Structure formats: structure tokens, C-alpha cells
Amino acid sequence: MQACYKFEPVNRLCVYRISGAVTAKGLLKLFRSARDDAGWAEEMRFLTVLENASLAHMDTHAINELMIGMQDESLGPQKRPQAAIVCNDQLSRGLLAFWVAASANLLGTQEKVFDTEEEARSWLAADEAVIPLPAR
């Protein structure tokens, strides 16, 4: 698995770019590195871009391992639980649908899968424009 992350403070984003054979251990290492970076901020949301990535090693057991690891190490989002995943590989969509549903229950995240980075960024930016109304 080849991966990197980049912070975009102006957009309050941590952008992960991942290619190759994706594994739970590799993802945990990547997420841990971002969290330990001096540029990290709790209000960041996540944009994960899978480019020529293989999810062949990420079965439901590996996904559960990843979620439990994220929960145990507090690697999931704390203040802004929105995350977008970009993946245009139709074969991976079923597995990512499982991830979206399971992570909502275990990690409390709101995640969505997109075909393009532009769509994902628009969705994340739309959340920024929402103005909460006072309770009645």
C-alpha cells in the first residue's frame, strides 16, 4: 500500500491519497501518522482518495479490525465526523457501502462514497455552509 496525507487547513481537511493493496494495518499506520503530525487539528474532516487501489485484502473481518483499531486509538473524527471517500471502482463499492454503514454505528461517522474528488469536496464544503437553527 502506498499512501500519503496532506492537511488543507483553509478547508479543514485531511486528505489521504491511497493506492496499491489496501490493508487495515496500513490504514491504521496512515491515520496514526496524521494524528501525530503537528499540523493536525480536531475539527478536520476527512477526504480519502483511492487511486488504483485494491481492496482485495479488506474483507468484512479486516474492516471490523480497522474500525476497532480506530476506536481503540481514537483515530476517528472527534469534532467533525464527516468523511468522504472517492472510489470509481464499481467492484469496491459494495465493500465501501458496508464500511459506511458499519462506521456510522461503531465510530459515529457520516461518510459517503463518491466517483470524483470534485463531488466529494462539494459535499464536504456544503456541510460548512449549513447554518444551525436554534431549537424551538
CSV table of N, CA, C and O in Angstrom, one decimal:
chain,number,residue,atom,x,y,z
A,1,MET,N,0.9,-1.2,0.0
A,1,MET,CA,0.0,0.0,0.0
A,1,MET,C,0.9,1.2,0.0
A,1,MET,O,1.8,1.3,0.8
A,2,GLN,N,0.6,2.1,-0.9
A,2,GLN,CA,1.3,3.4,-0.9
A,2,GLN,C,0.3,4.5,-0.5
A,2,GLN,O,-0.9,4.5,-1.0
A,3,ALA,N,0.7,5.3,0.4
A,3,ALA,CA,-0.3,6.3,0.9
A,3,ALA,C,0.4,7.6,1.4
A,3,ALA,O,1.6,7.5,1.8
A,4,CYS,N,-0.3,8.7,1.4
A,4,CYS,CA,0.2,9.9,2.0
A,4,CYS,C,-1.0,10.7,2.4
A,4,CYS,O,-2.1,10.4,2.1
A,5,TYR,N,-0.7,11.7,3.2
A,5,TYR,CA,-1.7,12.6,3.7
A,5,TYR,C,-1.2,14.0,3.6
A,5,TYR,O,0.0,14.3,3.5
A,6,LYS,N,-2.2,14.9,3.5
A,6,LYS,CA,-1.9,16.4,3.4
A,6,LYS,C,-3.0,17.1,4.1
A,6,LYS,O,-4.2,16.8,3.9
A,7,PHE,N,-2.6,18.1,4.8
A,7,PHE,CA,-3.6,18.9,5.5
A,7,PHE,C,-3.9,20.1,4.7
A,7,PHE,O,-3.0,20.7,4.1
A,8,GLU,N,-5.2,20.5,4.6
A,8,GLU,CA,-5.7,21.7,4.0
A,8,GLU,C,-6.4,22.5,5.0
A,8,GLU,O,-7.6,22.4,5.1
A,9,PRO,N,-5.7,23.3,5.8
A,9,PRO,CA,-6.3,24.0,7.0
A,9,PRO,C,-7.4,24.9,6.5
A,9,PRO,O,-8.4,25.0,7.2
A,10,VAL,N,-7.3,25.6,5.4
A,10,VAL,CA,-8.3,26.5,4.9
A,10,VAL,C,-9.6,25.8,4.7
A,10,VAL,O,-10.7,26.4,4.8
A,11,ASN,N,-9.6,24.5,4.3
A,11,ASN,CA,-10.8,23.7,4.0
A,11,ASN,C,-11.1,22.8,5.2
A,11,ASN,O,-12.0,22.1,5.1
A,12,ARG,N,-10.3,22.9,6.2
A,12,ARG,CA,-10.4,22.0,7.4
A,12,ARG,C,-10.5,20.5,7.0
A,12,ARG,O,-11.3,19.8,7.4
A,13,LEU,N,-9.5,20.2,6.1
A,13,LEU,CA,-9.5,18.8,5.6
A,13,LEU,C,-8.1,18.1,5.9
A,13,LEU,O,-7.1,18.8,5.8
A,14,CYS,N,-8.2,16.8,6.1
A,14,CYS,CA,-7.1,16.0,6.0
A,14,CYS,C,-7.3,15.1,4.8
A,14,CYS,O,-8.3,14.3,4.8
A,15,VAL,N,-6.5,15.2,3.8
A,15,VAL,CA,-6.7,14.5,2.5
A,15,VAL,C,-5.7,13.3,2.5
A,15,VAL,O,-4.5,13.5,2.6
A,16,TYR,N,-6.3,12.1,2.4
A,16,TYR,CA,-5.5,10.9,2.3
A,16,TYR,C,-5.5,10.4,0.8
A,16,TYR,O,-6.6,10.4,0.2
A,17,ARG,N,-4.4,10.1,0.2
A,17,ARG,CA,-4.3,9.5,-1.1
A,17,ARG,C,-3.7,8.1,-1.0
A,17,ARG,O,-2.6,8.0,-0.4
A,18,ILE,N,-4.4,7.1,-1.4
A,18,ILE,CA,-4.0,5.8,-1.2
A,18,ILE,C,-4.1,5.0,-2.5
A,18,ILE,O,-5.0,5.1,-3.3
A,19,SER,N,-3.0,4.2,-2.8
A,19,SER,CA,-3.0,3.3,-3.9
A,19,SER,C,-2.4,2.0,-3.5
A,19,SER,O,-1.9,1.8,-2.4
A,20,GLY,N,-2.5,1.0,-4.4
A,20,GLY,CA,-1.9,-0.3,-4.1
A,20,GLY,C,-2.9,-1.2,-3.3
A,20,GLY,O,-4.1,-0.9,-3.2
A,21,ALA,N,-2.3,-2.2,-2.7
A,21,ALA,CA,-3.1,-3.2,-1.9
A,21,ALA,C,-3.4,-2.6,-0.5
A,21,ALA,O,-2.5,-2.5,0.3
A,22,VAL,N,-4.6,-2.2,-0.3
A,22,VAL,CA,-5.0,-1.6,1.0
A,22,VAL,C,-5.2,-2.6,2.1
A,22,VAL,O,-5.8,-3.7,1.8
A,23,THR,N,-4.6,-2.4,3.2
A,23,THR,CA,-4.7,-3.3,4.4
A,23,THR,C,-5.2,-2.5,5.6
A,23,THR,O,-4.9,-1.3,5.7
A,24,ALA,N,-5.8,-3.1,6.6
A,24,ALA,CA,-6.2,-2.5,7.8
A,24,ALA,C,-5.0,-2.0,8.6
A,24,ALA,O,-5.0,-0.8,9.1
A,25,LYS,N,-3.9,-2.7,8.6
A,25,LYS,CA,-2.7,-2.3,9.4
A,25,LYS,C,-2.1,-1.1,8.7
A,25,LYS,O,-1.6,-0.1,9.3
A,26,GLY,N,-2.1,-1.1,7.4
A,26,GLY,CA,-1.5,0.1,6.6
A,26,GLY,C,-2.4,1.3,6.8
A,26,GLY,O,-1.8,2.4,7.0
A,27,LEU,N,-3.7,1.2,6.9
A,27,LEU,CA,-4.6,2.3,7.1
A,27,LEU,C,-4.4,2.9,8.5
A,27,LEU,O,-4.3,4.1,8.7
A,28,LEU,N,-4.3,2.0,9.5
A,28,LEU,CA,-4.1,2.4,10.9
A,28,LEU,C,-2.8,3.2,11.0
A,28,LEU,O,-2.8,4.2,11.7
A,29,LYS,N,-1.8,2.7,10.4
A,29,LYS,CA,-0.5,3.4,10.4
A,29,LYS,C,-0.6,4.8,9.8
A,29,LYS,O,-0.1,5.8,10.3
A,30,LEU,N,-1.3,4.9,8.7
A,30,LEU,CA,-1.5,6.2,8.0
A,30,LEU,C,-2.3,7.1,8.9
A,30,LEU,O,-1.9,8.3,9.1
A,31,PHE,N,-3.4,6.7,9.4
A,31,PHE,CA,-4.2,7.5,10.3
A,31,PHE,C,-3.5,7.9,11.5
A,31,PHE,O,-3.6,9.1,12.0
A,32,ARG,N,-2.7,7.1,12.1
A,32,ARG,CA,-1.9,7.4,13.3
A,32,ARG,C,-0.9,8.4,13.0
A,32,ARG,O,-0.6,9.4,13.7
A,33,SER,N,-0.2,8.3,11.8
A,33,SER,CA,0.8,9.3,11.4
A,33,SER,C,0.1,10.7,11.3
A,33,SER,O,0.7,11.7,11.7
A,34,ALA,N,-1.0,10.8,10.7
A,34,ALA,CA,-1.7,12.1,10.5
A,34,ALA,C,-2.1,12.7,11.9
A,34,ALA,O,-1.9,13.8,12.1
A,35,ARG,N,-2.6,11.8,12.8
A,35,ARG,CA,-3.0,12.3,14.1
A,35,ARG,C,-1.8,12.8,14.9
A,35,ARG,O,-1.9,13.7,15.7
A,36,ASP,N,-0.6,12.2,14.7
A,36,ASP,CA,0.6,12.5,15.4
A,36,ASP,C,1.3,13.7,14.8
A,36,ASP,O,2.2,14.3,15.5
A,37,ASP,N,0.9,14.2,13.6
A,37,ASP,CA,1.5,15.3,13.0
A,37,ASP,C,1.2,16.6,13.7
A,37,ASP,O,0.1,16.8,14.1
A,38,ALA,N,2.2,17.5,13.7
A,38,ALA,CA,2.0,18.8,14.4
A,38,ALA,C,0.9,19.6,13.7
A,38,ALA,O,0.3,20.5,14.3
A,39,GLY,N,0.6,19.4,12.4
A,39,GLY,CA,-0.4,20.1,11.7
A,39,GLY,C,-1.9,19.6,11.9
A,39,GLY,O,-2.8,20.3,11.4
A,40,TRP,N,-2.0,18.6,12.7
A,40,TRP,CA,-3.3,18.0,12.9
A,40,TRP,C,-4.2,19.0,13.8
A,40,TRP,O,-3.7,19.7,14.6
A,41,ALA,N,-5.5,19.0,13.4
A,41,ALA,CA,-6.5,19.8,14.2
A,41,ALA,C,-7.7,19.0,14.4
A,41,ALA,O,-8.2,18.3,13.4
A,42,GLU,N,-8.3,19.0,15.5
A,42,GLU,CA,-9.5,18.1,15.8
A,42,GLU,C,-10.7,18.4,14.9
A,42,GLU,O,-11.5,17.6,14.7
A,43,GLU,N,-10.8,19.7,14.4
A,43,GLU,CA,-12.0,20.0,13.6
A,43,GLU,C,-11.9,19.5,12.1
A,43,GLU,O,-12.8,19.8,11.3
A,44,MET,N,-10.8,18.8,11.8
A,44,MET,CA,-10.6,18.4,10.4
A,44,MET,C,-11.6,17.3,10.1
A,44,MET,O,-12.0,16.5,10.9
A,45,ARG,N,-12.1,17.4,8.8
A,45,ARG,CA,-12.8,16.3,8.2
A,45,ARG,C,-11.9,15.5,7.3
A,45,ARG,O,-10.8,15.9,7.1
A,46,PHE,N,-12.4,14.4,6.8
A,46,PHE,CA,-11.5,13.6,6.0
A,46,PHE,C,-12.0,13.4,4.6
A,46,PHE,O,-13.2,13.2,4.3
A,47,LEU,N,-11.0,13.4,3.7
A,47,LEU,CA,-11.2,13.1,2.3
A,47,LEU,C,-10.2,12.0,1.9
A,47,LEU,O,-9.0,12.3,2.0
A,48,THR,N,-10.7,10.8,1.6
A,48,THR,CA,-9.9,9.7,1.2
A,48,THR,C,-10.0,9.5,-0.2
A,48,THR,O,-11.2,9.2,-0.7
A,49,VAL,N,-9.0,9.5,-1.0
A,49,VAL,CA,-9.0,9.3,-2.4
A,49,VAL,C,-8.2,8.0,-2.7
A,49,VAL,O,-7.0,7.9,-2.5
A,50,LEU,N,-9.0,7.0,-3.2
A,50,LEU,CA,-8.4,5.7,-3.6
A,50,LEU,C,-8.1,5.8,-5.1
A,50,LEU,O,-9.0,6.0,-5.9
A,51,GLU,N,-6.8,5.7,-5.4
A,51,GLU,CA,-6.4,5.8,-6.8
A,51,GLU,C,-5.6,4.5,-7.2
A,51,GLU,O,-4.6,4.2,-6.6
A,52,ASN,N,-6.2,3.7,-8.1
A,52,ASN,CA,-5.6,2.5,-8.4
A,52,ASN,C,-5.3,1.6,-7.2
A,52,ASN,O,-4.3,1.0,-7.0
A,53,ALA,N,-6.3,1.6,-6.3
A,53,ALA,CA,-6.2,0.9,-5.1
A,53,ALA,C,-7.0,-0.4,-5.2
A,53,ALA,O,-8.0,-0.5,-5.8
A,54,SER,N,-6.4,-1.5,-4.5
A,54,SER,CA,-7.1,-2.8,-4.5
A,54,SER,C,-7.6,-3.0,-3.1
A,54,SER,O,-6.8,-2.9,-2.1
A,55,LEU,N,-8.9,-3.3,-2.9
A,55,LEU,CA,-9.5,-3.6,-1.6
A,55,LEU,C,-9.6,-5.1,-1.4
A,55,LEU,O,-10.3,-5.5,-0.6
A,56,ALA,N,-8.8,-5.9,-2.2
A,56,ALA,CA,-8.9,-7.3,-2.1
A,56,ALA,C,-8.7,-7.9,-0.7
A,56,ALA,O,-9.2,-8.9,-0.3
A,57,HIS,N,-7.8,-7.2,0.1
A,57,HIS,CA,-7.4,-7.7,1.4
A,57,HIS,C,-8.4,-7.1,2.5
A,57,HIS,O,-8.3,-7.5,3.6
A,58,MET,N,-9.3,-6.3,2.1
A,58,MET,CA,-10.2,-5.6,3.0
A,58,MET,C,-11.6,-6.3,3.0
A,58,MET,O,-12.6,-5.8,2.6
A,59,ASP,N,-11.6,-7.5,3.6
A,59,ASP,CA,-12.9,-8.2,3.7
A,59,ASP,C,-13.6,-7.7,5.0
A,59,ASP,O,-13.1,-6.7,5.6
A,60,THR,N,-14.8,-8.2,5.3
A,60,THR,CA,-15.5,-7.6,6.5
A,60,THR,C,-14.8,-7.8,7.8
A,60,THR,O,-14.8,-7.0,8.7
A,61,HIS,N,-14.0,-8.9,7.9
A,61,HIS,CA,-13.1,-9.1,9.1
A,61,HIS,C,-12.1,-7.9,9.2
A,61,HIS,O,-11.9,-7.4,10.3
A,62,ALA,N,-11.4,-7.6,8.1
A,62,ALA,CA,-10.4,-6.6,8.1
A,62,ALA,C,-11.1,-5.2,8.4
A,62,ALA,O,-10.5,-4.4,9.1
A,63,ILE,N,-12.3,-5.0,7.9
A,63,ILE,CA,-13.0,-3.7,8.1
A,63,ILE,C,-13.3,-3.6,9.6
A,63,ILE,O,-13.1,-2.5,10.2
A,64,ASN,N,-13.8,-4.7,10.2
A,64,ASN,CA,-14.0,-4.6,11.6
A,64,ASN,C,-12.8,-4.4,12.4
A,64,ASN,O,-12.7,-3.6,13.4
A,65,GLU,N,-11.7,-5.0,12.0
A,65,GLU,CA,-10.4,-4.8,12.7
A,65,GLU,C,-10.0,-3.3,12.6
A,65,GLU,O,-9.5,-2.8,13.6
A,66,LEU,N,-10.2,-2.8,11.4
A,66,LEU,CA,-9.8,-1.3,11.2
A,66,LEU,C,-10.7,-0.5,12.1
A,66,LEU,O,-10.2,0.4,12.8
A,67,MET,N,-12.0,-0.7,12.2
A,67,MET,CA,-12.9,0.1,13.0
A,67,MET,C,-12.6,0.0,14.5
A,67,MET,O,-12.5,1.0,15.2
A,68,ILE,N,-12.3,-1.2,14.9
A,68,ILE,CA,-11.9,-1.4,16.3
A,68,ILE,C,-10.6,-0.7,16.7
A,68,ILE,O,-10.5,-0.1,17.7
A,69,GLY,N,-9.6,-0.8,15.8
A,69,GLY,CA,-8.4,-0.1,15.9
A,69,GLY,C,-8.5,1.4,16.0
A,69,GLY,O,-7.9,2.1,16.8
A,70,MET,N,-9.4,1.9,15.1
A,70,MET,CA,-9.6,3.3,15.1
A,70,MET,C,-10.3,3.8,16.4
A,70,MET,O,-10.0,4.8,16.9
A,71,GLN,N,-11.3,3.0,16.8
A,71,GLN,CA,-12.0,3.3,18.1
A,71,GLN,C,-11.0,3.2,19.3
A,71,GLN,O,-11.0,4.1,20.1
A,72,ASP,N,-10.3,2.2,19.4
A,72,ASP,CA,-9.3,2.0,20.5
A,72,ASP,C,-8.3,3.1,20.6
A,72,ASP,O,-7.9,3.5,21.7
A,73,GLU,N,-7.8,3.5,19.4
A,73,GLU,CA,-6.8,4.6,19.4
A,73,GLU,C,-7.3,6.0,19.2
A,73,GLU,O,-6.5,6.9,19.0
A,74,SER,N,-8.6,6.1,19.2
A,74,SER,CA,-9.3,7.4,19.0
A,74,SER,C,-8.8,8.0,17.7
A,74,SER,O,-8.4,9.2,17.6
A,75,LEU,N,-8.7,7.2,16.6
A,75,LEU,CA,-8.2,7.7,15.3
A,75,LEU,C,-9.4,8.2,14.4
A,75,LEU,O,-9.1,8.7,13.4
A,76,GLY,N,-10.6,8.0,14.9
A,76,GLY,CA,-11.7,8.5,14.1
A,76,GLY,C,-11.9,10.0,14.4
A,76,GLY,O,-11.3,10.6,15.2
A,77,PRO,N,-12.8,10.6,13.6
A,77,PRO,CA,-13.0,12.0,13.8
A,77,PRO,C,-13.7,12.3,15.1
A,77,PRO,O,-14.5,11.5,15.6
A,78,GLN,N,-13.3,13.4,15.8
A,78,GLN,CA,-13.8,13.7,17.1
A,78,GLN,C,-14.9,14.8,17.0
A,78,GLN,O,-16.0,14.6,17.5
A,79,LYS,N,-14.6,16.0,16.4
A,79,LYS,CA,-15.5,17.1,16.4
A,79,LYS,C,-16.3,17.2,15.1
A,79,LYS,O,-17.4,17.7,15.1
A,80,ARG,N,-15.7,16.7,14.0
A,80,ARG,CA,-16.4,16.9,12.7
A,80,ARG,C,-16.4,15.5,12.0
A,80,ARG,O,-15.5,15.1,11.3
A,81,PRO,N,-17.5,14.7,12.3
A,81,PRO,CA,-17.5,13.3,11.9
A,81,PRO,C,-17.8,13.1,10.4
A,81,PRO,O,-18.2,12.0,10.1
A,82,GLN,N,-17.6,14.1,9.6
A,82,GLN,CA,-17.9,13.9,8.1
A,82,GLN,C,-16.6,13.4,7.4
A,82,GLN,O,-15.6,13.9,7.7
A,83,ALA,N,-16.8,12.4,6.5
A,83,ALA,CA,-15.7,11.9,5.8
A,83,ALA,C,-16.2,11.5,4.4
A,83,ALA,O,-17.3,10.9,4.3
A,84,ALA,N,-15.5,11.8,3.4
A,84,ALA,CA,-15.8,11.4,2.0
A,84,ALA,C,-14.7,10.5,1.5
A,84,ALA,O,-13.6,10.7,1.7
A,85,ILE,N,-15.2,9.5,0.7
A,85,ILE,CA,-14.3,8.5,0.1
A,85,ILE,C,-14.5,8.6,-1.4
A,85,ILE,O,-15.7,8.6,-1.9
A,86,VAL,N,-13.4,8.8,-2.2
A,86,VAL,CA,-13.5,8.8,-3.6
A,86,VAL,C,-13.0,7.5,-4.1
A,86,VAL,O,-11.9,7.1,-3.9
A,87,CYS,N,-13.9,6.8,-4.9
A,87,CYS,CA,-13.5,5.5,-5.5
A,87,CYS,C,-14.4,5.3,-6.7
A,87,CYS,O,-15.6,5.2,-6.5
A,88,ASN,N,-13.8,5.2,-7.8
A,88,ASN,CA,-14.6,5.0,-9.0
A,88,ASN,C,-14.6,3.5,-9.5
A,88,ASN,O,-15.0,3.2,-10.6
A,89,ASP,N,-14.1,2.6,-8.6
A,89,ASP,CA,-14.1,1.2,-8.9
A,89,ASP,C,-15.4,0.6,-8.5
A,89,ASP,O,-15.6,0.5,-7.3
A,90,GLN,N,-16.2,0.2,-9.4
A,90,GLN,CA,-17.5,-0.4,-9.0
A,90,GLN,C,-17.5,-1.6,-8.2
A,90,GLN,O,-18.3,-1.9,-7.4
A,91,LEU,N,-16.4,-2.4,-8.4
A,91,LEU,CA,-16.3,-3.7,-7.6
A,91,LEU,C,-16.1,-3.4,-6.1
A,91,LEU,O,-16.4,-4.1,-5.2
A,92,SER,N,-15.5,-2.2,-5.8
A,92,SER,CA,-15.2,-1.8,-4.4
A,92,SER,C,-16.3,-1.2,-3.7
A,92,SER,O,-16.4,-1.1,-2.5
A,93,ARG,N,-17.3,-0.8,-4.5
A,93,ARG,CA,-18.5,0.0,-3.9
A,93,ARG,C,-19.2,-0.8,-2.9
A,93,ARG,O,-19.7,-0.3,-1.9
A,94,GLY,N,-19.4,-2.1,-3.1
A,94,GLY,CA,-20.1,-2.9,-2.1
A,94,GLY,C,-19.4,-3.0,-0.8
A,94,GLY,O,-20.1,-2.8,0.3
A,95,LEU,N,-18.1,-3.1,-0.8
A,95,LEU,CA,-17.4,-3.2,0.4
A,95,LEU,C,-17.4,-1.8,1.1
A,95,LEU,O,-17.5,-1.7,2.3
A,96,LEU,N,-17.3,-0.7,0.3
A,96,LEU,CA,-17.3,0.6,0.9
A,96,LEU,C,-18.7,0.9,1.4
A,96,LEU,O,-18.8,1.6,2.4
A,97,ALA,N,-19.8,0.4,0.9
A,97,ALA,CA,-21.1,0.5,1.4
A,97,ALA,C,-21.2,-0.1,2.8
A,97,ALA,O,-21.8,0.4,3.7
A,98,PHE,N,-20.6,-1.3,2.9
A,98,PHE,CA,-20.5,-1.9,4.3
A,98,PHE,C,-19.7,-1.0,5.2
A,98,PHE,O,-20.2,-0.8,6.4
A,99,TRP,N,-18.6,-0.5,4.8
A,99,TRP,CA,-17.8,0.4,5.7
A,99,TRP,C,-18.7,1.6,6.1
A,99,TRP,O,-18.7,2.0,7.3
A,100,VAL,N,-19.4,2.3,5.2
A,100,VAL,CA,-20.2,3.4,5.5
A,100,VAL,C,-21.2,3.1,6.6
A,100,VAL,O,-21.4,3.8,7.6
A,101,ALA,N,-21.9,2.0,6.4
A,101,ALA,CA,-23.0,1.6,7.4
A,101,ALA,C,-22.4,1.2,8.7
A,101,ALA,O,-22.8,1.6,9.8
A,102,ALA,N,-21.3,0.4,8.7
A,102,ALA,CA,-20.7,-0.1,9.9
A,102,ALA,C,-20.0,1.0,10.7
A,102,ALA,O,-20.1,1.1,11.9
A,103,SER,N,-19.3,1.9,10.0
A,103,SER,CA,-18.6,3.0,10.7
A,103,SER,C,-19.6,4.0,11.3
A,103,SER,O,-19.3,4.6,12.4
A,104,ALA,N,-20.8,4.2,10.7
A,104,ALA,CA,-21.8,5.0,11.3
A,104,ALA,C,-22.2,4.5,12.7
A,104,ALA,O,-22.3,5.3,13.6
A,105,ASN,N,-22.3,3.2,12.8
A,105,ASN,CA,-22.7,2.6,14.1
A,105,ASN,C,-21.6,2.5,15.1
A,105,ASN,O,-21.8,2.8,16.2
A,106,LEU,N,-20.4,2.2,14.7
A,106,LEU,CA,-19.3,2.0,15.6
A,106,LEU,C,-18.5,3.3,15.9
A,106,LEU,O,-18.2,3.5,17.0
A,107,LEU,N,-18.2,4.0,14.8
A,107,LEU,CA,-17.4,5.2,15.0
A,107,LEU,C,-18.2,6.5,15.1
A,107,LEU,O,-17.7,7.6,15.4
A,108,GLY,N,-19.5,6.4,14.7
A,108,GLY,CA,-20.4,7.6,14.8
A,108,GLY,C,-20.1,8.6,13.6
A,108,GLY,O,-20.3,9.8,13.8
A,109,THR,N,-19.6,8.1,12.5
A,109,THR,CA,-19.2,9.0,11.4
A,109,THR,C,-20.3,9.1,10.4
A,109,THR,O,-21.1,8.2,10.3
A,110,GLN,N,-20.3,10.2,9.6
A,110,GLN,CA,-21.2,10.3,8.5
A,110,GLN,C,-20.3,10.3,7.3
A,110,GLN,O,-19.5,11.2,7.1
A,111,GLU,N,-20.3,9.2,6.6
A,111,GLU,CA,-19.4,9.0,5.4
A,111,GLU,C,-20.2,8.8,4.2
A,111,GLU,O,-21.3,8.3,4.2
A,112,LYS,N,-19.6,9.2,3.1
A,112,LYS,CA,-20.3,9.0,1.8
A,112,LYS,C,-19.2,8.7,0.7
A,112,LYS,O,-18.1,9.2,0.8
A,113,VAL,N,-19.6,7.8,-0.2
A,113,VAL,CA,-18.6,7.4,-1.3
A,113,VAL,C,-19.0,8.2,-2.6
A,113,VAL,O,-20.2,8.3,-2.9
A,114,PHE,N,-18.0,8.7,-3.3
A,114,PHE,CA,-18.2,9.5,-4.5
A,114,PHE,C,-17.3,8.9,-5.6
A,114,PHE,O,-16.3,8.3,-5.4
A,115,ASP,N,-17.7,9.2,-6.8
A,115,ASP,CA,-16.9,8.8,-8.0
A,115,ASP,C,-15.8,9.7,-8.3
A,115,ASP,O,-14.8,9.3,-8.8
A,116,THR,N,-15.9,11.0,-7.9
A,116,THR,CA,-14.9,12.0,-8.2
A,116,THR,C,-14.6,12.8,-7.0
A,116,THR,O,-15.4,13.0,-6.1
A,117,GLU,N,-13.4,13.3,-7.0
A,117,GLU,CA,-12.9,14.2,-5.9
A,117,GLU,C,-13.7,15.5,-5.9
A,117,GLU,O,-14.0,16.0,-4.8
A,118,GLU,N,-14.1,16.0,-7.0
A,118,GLU,CA,-14.8,17.2,-7.1
A,118,GLU,C,-16.2,17.1,-6.4
A,118,GLU,O,-16.6,18.0,-5.6
A,119,GLU,N,-16.9,16.0,-6.6
A,119,GLU,CA,-18.1,15.7,-5.9
A,119,GLU,C,-17.9,15.6,-4.4
A,119,GLU,O,-18.7,16.1,-3.6
A,120,ALA,N,-16.9,14.9,-4.0
A,120,ALA,CA,-16.6,14.7,-2.6
A,120,ALA,C,-16.3,16.1,-1.9
A,120,ALA,O,-16.9,16.3,-0.8
A,121,ARG,N,-15.5,16.9,-2.6
A,121,ARG,CA,-15.2,18.2,-2.0
A,121,ARG,C,-16.4,19.1,-1.9
A,121,ARG,O,-16.6,19.8,-0.9
A,122,SER,N,-17.3,19.0,-2.9
A,122,SER,CA,-18.5,19.8,-2.8
A,122,SER,C,-19.4,19.4,-1.7
A,122,SER,O,-20.0,20.2,-1.0
A,123,TRP,N,-19.5,18.1,-1.4
A,123,TRP,CA,-20.3,17.6,-0.3
A,123,TRP,C,-19.8,18.0,1.0
A,123,TRP,O,-20.5,18.5,1.9
A,124,LEU,N,-18.5,17.9,1.2
A,124,LEU,CA,-17.8,18.4,2.4
A,124,LEU,C,-18.0,19.9,2.6
A,124,LEU,O,-18.2,20.3,3.7
A,125,ALA,N,-17.8,20.6,1.5
A,125,ALA,CA,-18.0,22.1,1.6
A,125,ALA,C,-19.4,22.5,1.9
A,125,ALA,O,-19.6,23.5,2.6
A,126,ALA,N,-20.4,21.8,1.4
A,126,ALA,CA,-21.8,22.1,1.7
A,126,ALA,C,-22.1,22.0,3.2
A,126,ALA,O,-22.8,22.8,3.7
A,127,ASP,N,-21.4,21.1,3.9
A,127,ASP,CA,-21.6,21.0,5.3
A,127,ASP,C,-21.1,22.3,6.0
A,127,ASP,O,-21.7,22.7,7.0
A,128,GLU,N,-20.1,22.9,5.5
A,128,GLU,CA,-19.6,24.1,6.1
A,128,GLU,C,-20.6,25.3,5.9
A,128,GLU,O,-20.6,26.2,6.8
A,129,ALA,N,-21.4,25.2,4.9
A,129,ALA,CA,-22.3,26.3,4.6
A,129,ALA,C,-23.6,26.2,5.4
A,129,ALA,O,-24.4,27.2,5.5
A,130,VAL,N,-23.8,25.1,6.1
A,130,VAL,CA,-25.1,24.9,6.8
A,130,VAL,C,-25.0,25.7,8.1
A,130,VAL,O,-24.1,25.8,8.8
A,131,ILE,N,-26.1,26.5,8.3
A,131,ILE,CA,-26.2,27.3,9.5
A,131,ILE,C,-27.2,26.7,10.4
A,131,ILE,O,-28.4,26.5,10.1
A,132,PRO,N,-26.8,26.2,11.6
A,132,PRO,CA,-27.7,25.5,12.5
A,132,PRO,C,-28.8,26.5,13.0
A,132,PRO,O,-28.4,27.6,13.4
A,133,LEU,N,-30.0,26.1,13.1
A,133,LEU,CA,-31.1,26.9,13.6
A,133,LEU,C,-31.3,26.6,15.1
A,133,LEU,O,-31.1,25.5,15.5
A,134,PRO,N,-31.7,27.6,15.8
A,134,PRO,CA,-31.9,27.4,17.3
A,134,PRO,C,-33.1,26.4,17.5
A,134,PRO,O,-34.0,26.4,16.7
A,135,ALA,N,-33.0,25.7,18.5
A,135,ALA,CA,-34.1,24.7,18.9
A,135,ALA,C,-35.3,25.6,19.3
A,135,ALA,O,-35.2,26.6,19.9
A,136,ARG,N,-36.5,25.1,19.0
A,136,ARG,CA,-37.7,25.8,19.4
A,136,ARG,C,-38.3,25.3,20.7
A,136,ARG,O,-38.2,24.2,21.1
